[in-house]
GROMACS .gro file of C-alpha atoms in nm:
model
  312
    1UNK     CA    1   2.678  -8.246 -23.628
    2UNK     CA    2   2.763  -8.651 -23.569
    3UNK     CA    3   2.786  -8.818 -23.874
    4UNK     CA    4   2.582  -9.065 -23.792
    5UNK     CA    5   2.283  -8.840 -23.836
    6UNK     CA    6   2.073  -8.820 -24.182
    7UNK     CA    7   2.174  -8.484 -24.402
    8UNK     CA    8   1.916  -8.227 -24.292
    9UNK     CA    9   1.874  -8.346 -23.978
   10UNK     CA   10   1.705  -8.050 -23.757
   11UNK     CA   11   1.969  -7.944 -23.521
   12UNK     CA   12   1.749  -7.740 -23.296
   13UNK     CA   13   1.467  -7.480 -23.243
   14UNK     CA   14   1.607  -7.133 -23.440
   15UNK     CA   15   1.295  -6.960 -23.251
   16UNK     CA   16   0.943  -6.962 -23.234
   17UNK     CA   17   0.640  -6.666 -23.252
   18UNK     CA   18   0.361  -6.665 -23.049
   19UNK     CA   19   0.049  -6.445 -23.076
   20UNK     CA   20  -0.021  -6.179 -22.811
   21UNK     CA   21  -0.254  -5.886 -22.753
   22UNK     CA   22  -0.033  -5.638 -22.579
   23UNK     CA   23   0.299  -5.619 -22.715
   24UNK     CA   24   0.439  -5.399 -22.388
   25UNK     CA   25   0.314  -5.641 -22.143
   26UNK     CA   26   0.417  -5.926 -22.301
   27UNK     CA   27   0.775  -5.742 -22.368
   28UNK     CA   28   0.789  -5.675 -21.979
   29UNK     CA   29   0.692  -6.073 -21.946
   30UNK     CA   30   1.015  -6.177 -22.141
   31UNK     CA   31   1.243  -5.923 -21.971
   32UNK     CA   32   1.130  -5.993 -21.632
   33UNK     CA   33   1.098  -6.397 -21.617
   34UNK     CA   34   1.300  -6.471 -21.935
   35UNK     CA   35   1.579  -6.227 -21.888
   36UNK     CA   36   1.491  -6.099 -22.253
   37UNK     CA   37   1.648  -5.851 -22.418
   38UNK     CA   38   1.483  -5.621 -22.718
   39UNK     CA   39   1.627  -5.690 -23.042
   40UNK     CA   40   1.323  -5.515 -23.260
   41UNK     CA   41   0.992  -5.421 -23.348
   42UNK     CA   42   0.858  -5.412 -23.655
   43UNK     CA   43   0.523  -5.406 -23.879
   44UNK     CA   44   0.415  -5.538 -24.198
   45UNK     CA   45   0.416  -5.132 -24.350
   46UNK     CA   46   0.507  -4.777 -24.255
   47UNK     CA   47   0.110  -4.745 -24.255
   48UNK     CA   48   0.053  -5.003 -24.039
   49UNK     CA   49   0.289  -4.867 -23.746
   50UNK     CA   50   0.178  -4.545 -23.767
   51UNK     CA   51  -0.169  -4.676 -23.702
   52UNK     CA   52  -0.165  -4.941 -23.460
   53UNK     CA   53   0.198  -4.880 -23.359
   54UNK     CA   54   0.489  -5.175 -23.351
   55UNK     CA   55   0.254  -5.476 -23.404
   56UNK     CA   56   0.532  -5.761 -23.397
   57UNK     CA   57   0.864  -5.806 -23.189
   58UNK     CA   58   1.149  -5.981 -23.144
   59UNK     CA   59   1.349  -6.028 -22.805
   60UNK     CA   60   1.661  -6.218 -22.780
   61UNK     CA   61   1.658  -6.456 -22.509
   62UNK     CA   62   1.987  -6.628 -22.544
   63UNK     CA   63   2.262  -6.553 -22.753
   64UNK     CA   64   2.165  -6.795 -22.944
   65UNK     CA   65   1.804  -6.701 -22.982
   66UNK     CA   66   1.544  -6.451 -23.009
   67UNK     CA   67   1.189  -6.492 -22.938
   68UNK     CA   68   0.867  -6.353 -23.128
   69UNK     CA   69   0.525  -6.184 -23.062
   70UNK     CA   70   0.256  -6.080 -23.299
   71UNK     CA   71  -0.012  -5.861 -23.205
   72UNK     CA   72  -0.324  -6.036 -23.322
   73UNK     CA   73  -0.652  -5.819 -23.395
   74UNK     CA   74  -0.894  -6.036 -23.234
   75UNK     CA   75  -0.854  -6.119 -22.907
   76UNK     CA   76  -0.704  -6.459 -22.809
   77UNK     CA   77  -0.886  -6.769 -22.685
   78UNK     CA   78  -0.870  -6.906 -22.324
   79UNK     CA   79  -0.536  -7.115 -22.310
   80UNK     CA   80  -0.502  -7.434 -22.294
   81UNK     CA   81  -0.482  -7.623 -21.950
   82UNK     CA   82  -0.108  -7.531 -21.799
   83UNK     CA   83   0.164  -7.810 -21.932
   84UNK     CA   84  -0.094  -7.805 -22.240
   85UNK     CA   85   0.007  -7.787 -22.600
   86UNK     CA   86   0.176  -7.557 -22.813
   87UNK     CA   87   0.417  -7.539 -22.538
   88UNK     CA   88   0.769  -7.382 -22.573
   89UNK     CA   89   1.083  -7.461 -22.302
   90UNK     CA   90   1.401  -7.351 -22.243
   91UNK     CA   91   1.724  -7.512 -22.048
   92UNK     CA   92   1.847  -7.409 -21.721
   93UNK     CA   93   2.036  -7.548 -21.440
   94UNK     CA   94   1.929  -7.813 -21.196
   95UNK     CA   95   2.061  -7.626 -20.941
   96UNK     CA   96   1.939  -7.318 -21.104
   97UNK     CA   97   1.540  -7.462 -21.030
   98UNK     CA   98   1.496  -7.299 -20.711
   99UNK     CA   99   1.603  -6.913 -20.820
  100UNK     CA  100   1.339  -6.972 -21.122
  101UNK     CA  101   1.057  -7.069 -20.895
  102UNK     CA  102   1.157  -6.772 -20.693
  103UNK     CA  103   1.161  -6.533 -21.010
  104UNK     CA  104   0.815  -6.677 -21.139
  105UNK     CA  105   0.714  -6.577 -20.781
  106UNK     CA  106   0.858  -6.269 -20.782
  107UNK     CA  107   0.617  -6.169 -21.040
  108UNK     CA  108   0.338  -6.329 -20.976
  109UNK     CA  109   0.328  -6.575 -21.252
  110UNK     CA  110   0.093  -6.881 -21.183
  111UNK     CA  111   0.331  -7.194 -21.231
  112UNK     CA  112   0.336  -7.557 -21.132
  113UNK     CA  113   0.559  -7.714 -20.876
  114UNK     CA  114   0.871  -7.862 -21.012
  115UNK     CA  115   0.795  -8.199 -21.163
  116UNK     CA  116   1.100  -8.509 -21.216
  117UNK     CA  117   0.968  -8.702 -21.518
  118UNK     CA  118   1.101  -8.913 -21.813
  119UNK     CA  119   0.730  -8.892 -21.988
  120UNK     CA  120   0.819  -8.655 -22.252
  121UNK     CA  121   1.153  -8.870 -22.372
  122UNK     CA  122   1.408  -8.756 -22.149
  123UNK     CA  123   1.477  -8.764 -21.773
  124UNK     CA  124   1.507  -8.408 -21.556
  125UNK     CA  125   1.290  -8.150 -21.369
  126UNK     CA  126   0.999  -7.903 -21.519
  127UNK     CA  127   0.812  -7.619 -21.416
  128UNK     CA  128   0.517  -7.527 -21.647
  129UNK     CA  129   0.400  -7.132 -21.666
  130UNK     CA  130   0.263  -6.894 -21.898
  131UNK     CA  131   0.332  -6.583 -22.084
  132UNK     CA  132   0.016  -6.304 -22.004
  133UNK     CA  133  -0.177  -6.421 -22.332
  134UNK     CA  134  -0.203  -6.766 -22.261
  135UNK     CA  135   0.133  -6.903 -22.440
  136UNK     CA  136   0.246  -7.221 -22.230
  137UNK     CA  137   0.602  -7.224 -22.135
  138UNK     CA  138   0.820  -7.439 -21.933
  139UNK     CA  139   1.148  -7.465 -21.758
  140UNK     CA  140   1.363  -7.738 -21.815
  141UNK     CA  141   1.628  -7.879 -21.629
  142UNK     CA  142   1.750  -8.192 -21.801
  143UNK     CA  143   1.922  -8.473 -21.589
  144UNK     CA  144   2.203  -8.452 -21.858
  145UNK     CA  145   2.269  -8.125 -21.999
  146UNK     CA  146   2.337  -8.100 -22.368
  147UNK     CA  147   2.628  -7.916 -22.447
  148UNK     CA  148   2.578  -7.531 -22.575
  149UNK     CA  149   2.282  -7.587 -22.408
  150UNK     CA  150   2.299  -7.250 -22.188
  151UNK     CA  151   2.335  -6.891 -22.254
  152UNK     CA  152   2.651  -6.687 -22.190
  153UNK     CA  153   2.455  -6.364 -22.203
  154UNK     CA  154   2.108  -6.413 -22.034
  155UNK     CA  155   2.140  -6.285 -21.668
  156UNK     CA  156   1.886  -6.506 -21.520
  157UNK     CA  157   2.075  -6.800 -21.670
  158UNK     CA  158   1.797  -6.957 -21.906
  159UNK     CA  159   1.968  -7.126 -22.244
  160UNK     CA  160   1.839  -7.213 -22.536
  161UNK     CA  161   1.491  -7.315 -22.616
  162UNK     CA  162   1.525  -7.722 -22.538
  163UNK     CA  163   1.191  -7.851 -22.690
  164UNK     CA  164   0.838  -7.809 -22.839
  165UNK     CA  165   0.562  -8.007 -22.779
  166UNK     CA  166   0.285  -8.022 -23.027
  167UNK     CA  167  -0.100  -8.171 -23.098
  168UNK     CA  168  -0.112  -8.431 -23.363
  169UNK     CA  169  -0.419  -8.637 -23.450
  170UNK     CA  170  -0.237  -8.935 -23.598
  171UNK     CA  171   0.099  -8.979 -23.433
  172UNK     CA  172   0.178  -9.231 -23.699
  173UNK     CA  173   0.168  -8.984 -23.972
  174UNK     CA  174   0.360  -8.734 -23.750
  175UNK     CA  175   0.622  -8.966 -23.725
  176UNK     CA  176   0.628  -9.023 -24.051
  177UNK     CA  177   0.656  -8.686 -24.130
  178UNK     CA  178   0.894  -8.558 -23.890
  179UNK     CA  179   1.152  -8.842 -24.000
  180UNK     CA  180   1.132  -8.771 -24.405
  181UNK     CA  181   1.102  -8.416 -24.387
  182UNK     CA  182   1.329  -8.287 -24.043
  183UNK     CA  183   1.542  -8.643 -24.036
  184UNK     CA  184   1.460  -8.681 -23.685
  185UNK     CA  185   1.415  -9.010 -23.526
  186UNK     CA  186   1.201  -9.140 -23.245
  187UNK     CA  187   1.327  -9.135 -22.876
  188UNK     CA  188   1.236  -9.481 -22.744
  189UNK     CA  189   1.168  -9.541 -22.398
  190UNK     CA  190   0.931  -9.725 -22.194
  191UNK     CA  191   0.851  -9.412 -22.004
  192UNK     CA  192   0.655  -9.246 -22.277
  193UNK     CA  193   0.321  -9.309 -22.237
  194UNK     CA  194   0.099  -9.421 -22.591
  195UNK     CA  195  -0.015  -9.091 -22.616
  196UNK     CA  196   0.327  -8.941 -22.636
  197UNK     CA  197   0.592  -8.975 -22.890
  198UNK     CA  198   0.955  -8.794 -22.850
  199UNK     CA  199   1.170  -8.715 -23.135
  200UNK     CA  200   1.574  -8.606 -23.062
  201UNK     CA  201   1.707  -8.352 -23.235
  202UNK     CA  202   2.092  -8.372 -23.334
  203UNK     CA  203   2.190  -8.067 -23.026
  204UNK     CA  204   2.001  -8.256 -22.811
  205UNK     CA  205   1.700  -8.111 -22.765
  206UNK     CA  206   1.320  -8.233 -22.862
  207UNK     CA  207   1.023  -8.212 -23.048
  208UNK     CA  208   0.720  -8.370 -22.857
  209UNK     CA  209   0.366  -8.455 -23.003
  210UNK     CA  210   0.052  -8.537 -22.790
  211UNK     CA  211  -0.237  -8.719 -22.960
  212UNK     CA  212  -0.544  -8.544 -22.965
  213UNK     CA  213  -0.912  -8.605 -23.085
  214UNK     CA  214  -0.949  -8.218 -23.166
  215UNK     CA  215  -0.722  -7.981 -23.163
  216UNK     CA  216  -0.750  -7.714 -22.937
  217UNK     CA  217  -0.788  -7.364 -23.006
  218UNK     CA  218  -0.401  -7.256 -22.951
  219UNK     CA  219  -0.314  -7.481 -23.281
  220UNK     CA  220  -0.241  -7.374 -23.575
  221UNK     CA  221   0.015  -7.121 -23.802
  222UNK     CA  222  -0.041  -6.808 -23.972
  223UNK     CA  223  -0.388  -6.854 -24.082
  224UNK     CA  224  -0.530  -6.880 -23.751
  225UNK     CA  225  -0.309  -6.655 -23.586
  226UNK     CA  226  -0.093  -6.353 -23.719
  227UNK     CA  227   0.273  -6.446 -23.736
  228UNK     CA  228   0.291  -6.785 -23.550
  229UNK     CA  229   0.533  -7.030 -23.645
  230UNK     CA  230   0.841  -7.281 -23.504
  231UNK     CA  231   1.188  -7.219 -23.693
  232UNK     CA  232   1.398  -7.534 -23.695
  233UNK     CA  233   1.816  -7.487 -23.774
  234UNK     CA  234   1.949  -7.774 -23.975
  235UNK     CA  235   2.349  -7.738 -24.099
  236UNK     CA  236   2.408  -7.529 -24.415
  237UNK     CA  237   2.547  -7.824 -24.589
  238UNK     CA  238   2.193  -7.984 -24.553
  239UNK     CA  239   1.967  -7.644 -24.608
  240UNK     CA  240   1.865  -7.634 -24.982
  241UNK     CA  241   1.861  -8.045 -24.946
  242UNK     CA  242   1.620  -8.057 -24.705
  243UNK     CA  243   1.381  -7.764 -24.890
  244UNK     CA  244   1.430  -7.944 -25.221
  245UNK     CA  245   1.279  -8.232 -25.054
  246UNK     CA  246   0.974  -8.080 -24.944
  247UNK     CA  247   0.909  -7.855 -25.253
  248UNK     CA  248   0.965  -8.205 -25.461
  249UNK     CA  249   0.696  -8.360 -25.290
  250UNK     CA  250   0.445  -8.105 -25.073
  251UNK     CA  251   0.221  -7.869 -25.300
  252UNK     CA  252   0.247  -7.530 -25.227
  253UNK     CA  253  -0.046  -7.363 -25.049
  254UNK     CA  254  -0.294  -7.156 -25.204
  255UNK     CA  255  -0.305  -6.915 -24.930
  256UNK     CA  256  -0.089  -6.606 -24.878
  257UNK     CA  257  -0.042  -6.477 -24.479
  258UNK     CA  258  -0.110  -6.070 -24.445
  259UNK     CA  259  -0.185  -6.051 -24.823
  260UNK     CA  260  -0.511  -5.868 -24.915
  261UNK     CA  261  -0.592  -6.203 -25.104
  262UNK     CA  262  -0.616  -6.400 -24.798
  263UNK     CA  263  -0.896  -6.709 -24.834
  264UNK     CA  264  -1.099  -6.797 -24.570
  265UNK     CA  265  -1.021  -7.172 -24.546
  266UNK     CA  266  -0.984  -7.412 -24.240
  267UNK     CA  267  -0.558  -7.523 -24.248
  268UNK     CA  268  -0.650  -7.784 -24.036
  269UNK     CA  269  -0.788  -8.022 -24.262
  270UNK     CA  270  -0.544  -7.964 -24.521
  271UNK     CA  271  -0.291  -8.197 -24.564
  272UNK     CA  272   0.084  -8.076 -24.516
  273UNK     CA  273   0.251  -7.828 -24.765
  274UNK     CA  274   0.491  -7.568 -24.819
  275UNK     CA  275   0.350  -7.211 -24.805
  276UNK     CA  276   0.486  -6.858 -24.990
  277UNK     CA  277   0.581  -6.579 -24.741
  278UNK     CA  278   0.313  -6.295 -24.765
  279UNK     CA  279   0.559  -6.014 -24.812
  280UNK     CA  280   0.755  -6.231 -25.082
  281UNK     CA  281   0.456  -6.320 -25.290
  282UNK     CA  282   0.409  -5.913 -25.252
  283UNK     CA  283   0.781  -5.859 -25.386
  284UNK     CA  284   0.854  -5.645 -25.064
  285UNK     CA  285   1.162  -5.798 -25.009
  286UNK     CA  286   1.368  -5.758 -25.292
  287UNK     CA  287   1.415  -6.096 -25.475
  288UNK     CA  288   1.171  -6.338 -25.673
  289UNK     CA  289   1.033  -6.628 -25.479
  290UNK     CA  290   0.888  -6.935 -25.679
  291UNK     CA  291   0.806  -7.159 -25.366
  292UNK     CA  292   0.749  -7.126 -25.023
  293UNK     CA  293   0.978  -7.174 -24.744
  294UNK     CA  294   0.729  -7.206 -24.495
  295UNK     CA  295   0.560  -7.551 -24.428
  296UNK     CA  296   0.296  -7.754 -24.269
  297UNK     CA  297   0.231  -8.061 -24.118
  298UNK     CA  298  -0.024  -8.259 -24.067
  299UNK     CA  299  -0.227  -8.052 -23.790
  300UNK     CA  300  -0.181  -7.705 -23.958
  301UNK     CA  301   0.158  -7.696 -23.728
  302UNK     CA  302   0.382  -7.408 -23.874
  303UNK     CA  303   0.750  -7.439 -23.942
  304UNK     CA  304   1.058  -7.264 -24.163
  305UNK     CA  305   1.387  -7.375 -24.192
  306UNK     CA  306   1.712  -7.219 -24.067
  307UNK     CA  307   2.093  -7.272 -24.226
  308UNK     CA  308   2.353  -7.250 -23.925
  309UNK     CA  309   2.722  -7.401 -23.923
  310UNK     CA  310   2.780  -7.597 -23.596
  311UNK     CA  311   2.966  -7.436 -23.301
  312UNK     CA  312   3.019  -7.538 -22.964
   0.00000   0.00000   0.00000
């Protein structure tokens, strides 16, 4: 990491879980167009697989990363408009954008024409898609490539997940956020429109935010949908700094994700704070807890930190 950014400083995106309703279709989704490969699957009790069978996997996209789903029990709502918001994307070639279109093709996944923009704080080529429930994805193929940025293992040749862009309802206070609590700091260029604002992460990747009125239905962490969440790596050095920052000065939630105490409460007007791990409040993983590592923002986006030691 360049000393010249702030201790803490989010390096990249660790890996993200979305919500699906079929976890076989949406495992043949990430093996087909994502060159995924499984790493597990997993419940949240013995009693819970045998009943409903795996309700939550992981598939490792890159050898740097591996990708969630979470079966939901209700069904999802309709998605948001393609190149919508939460939307997830992942490196890849310039040169590489033609054999992707012909993949998405190949199976019959609905997905935009490649688009050269700057609008989202840097300058390259996208294609939007989505996963079968809805999830919005994207390809992106940056005019300069970050280094590390692509897989060695992946055989369709998609790298590492390259940015998230998110709904916010005051980009002020995102800003605001994002730059005390992740040590990020905004992209500035005049090719971001006024509803947009860009913020660089140290490997050279992105978080985006889009201003809203509402936020749509897709929004929102584990109390609207089963499992979903962001995971941001920052350098061990800066790991316990960075959580003692945000336990100093967020309250922790009241609410508990997959615990039979669960309150029925709307996140999104709540303002940001840290939240205790359902299966740590439960003491089903071994060790004693006191606060949570999982944490909010401002518009009920979800988010844990990662420890990693630079390479590459």
């Amino acid at each position: 990491m360049s000393q010249q950014h702030r201790p803490g400083s989010v390096y990249c995106i660790d890996h993200y879980v979305v919500p699906t309703n079929s976890i076989l279709t949406w495992q043949s989704f990430m093996e087909n167009v994502l060159g995924g490969q499984l790493h597990k699957l997993g419940g949240l009790s013995t009693a819970e697989r045998l009943r409903r069978g795996p309700i939550r996997i992981m598939m490792k996209v890159s050898d740097r990363h591996q990708i969630g789903g979470f079966l939901q029990n209700d069904m999802l709502p309709e998605p948001s408009a393609r190149g919508g918001a939460p939307r997830f994307g992942y490196f890849i070639r310039s040169e590489d954008v033609g054999g992707h279109l012909r993949r998405l093709e190949q199976f019959d996944i609905p997905h935009s024409d490649p688009i050269k923009t700057s609008e989202e704080g840097q300058e390259g080529t996208s294609i939007h898609f989505e996963d079968p429930d809805g999830n919005q994805l994207e390809f992106w193929a940056p005019t300069h490539l970050p280094a590390g940025a692509l897989s060695t293992t992946n055989p369709t040749g998609v790298g590492r997940i390259s940015h998230a862009v998110q709904e916010s309802r005051d980009l002020s206070k995102t800003v605001e956020f994002y730059s005390r609590y992740c040590g990020l700091d905004l992209i500035e260029s005049a090719d971001i429109p006024n509803d947009t604002v860009a913020m660089e992460m140290t490997g050279g990747g992105r978080l985006v935010f889009k201003q809203v009125d509402t936020l749509s239905p897709r929004t929102g962490g584990h109390n609207k949908f089963l499992g979903q969440h962001t995971a941001l790596t920052v350098e061990n050095d800066g790991y316990l700094d960075a959580y003692q920052r945000l336990w100093d000065e967020l309250p922790e939630s009241e609410y508990i994700p997959y615990s039979k105490d669960e309150i029925d409460i709307d996140e999104t007007v709540l303002a940001p704070r840290t939240e205790l791990h359902g299966l740590e409040a439960r003491g089903e993983r071994g060790k004693h807890v006191v606060r949570g590592h999982f944490f909010y923002d401002w518009d009920s986006n979800n988010y844990h930190l990662t420890g990693g030691v630079p390479s590459d």
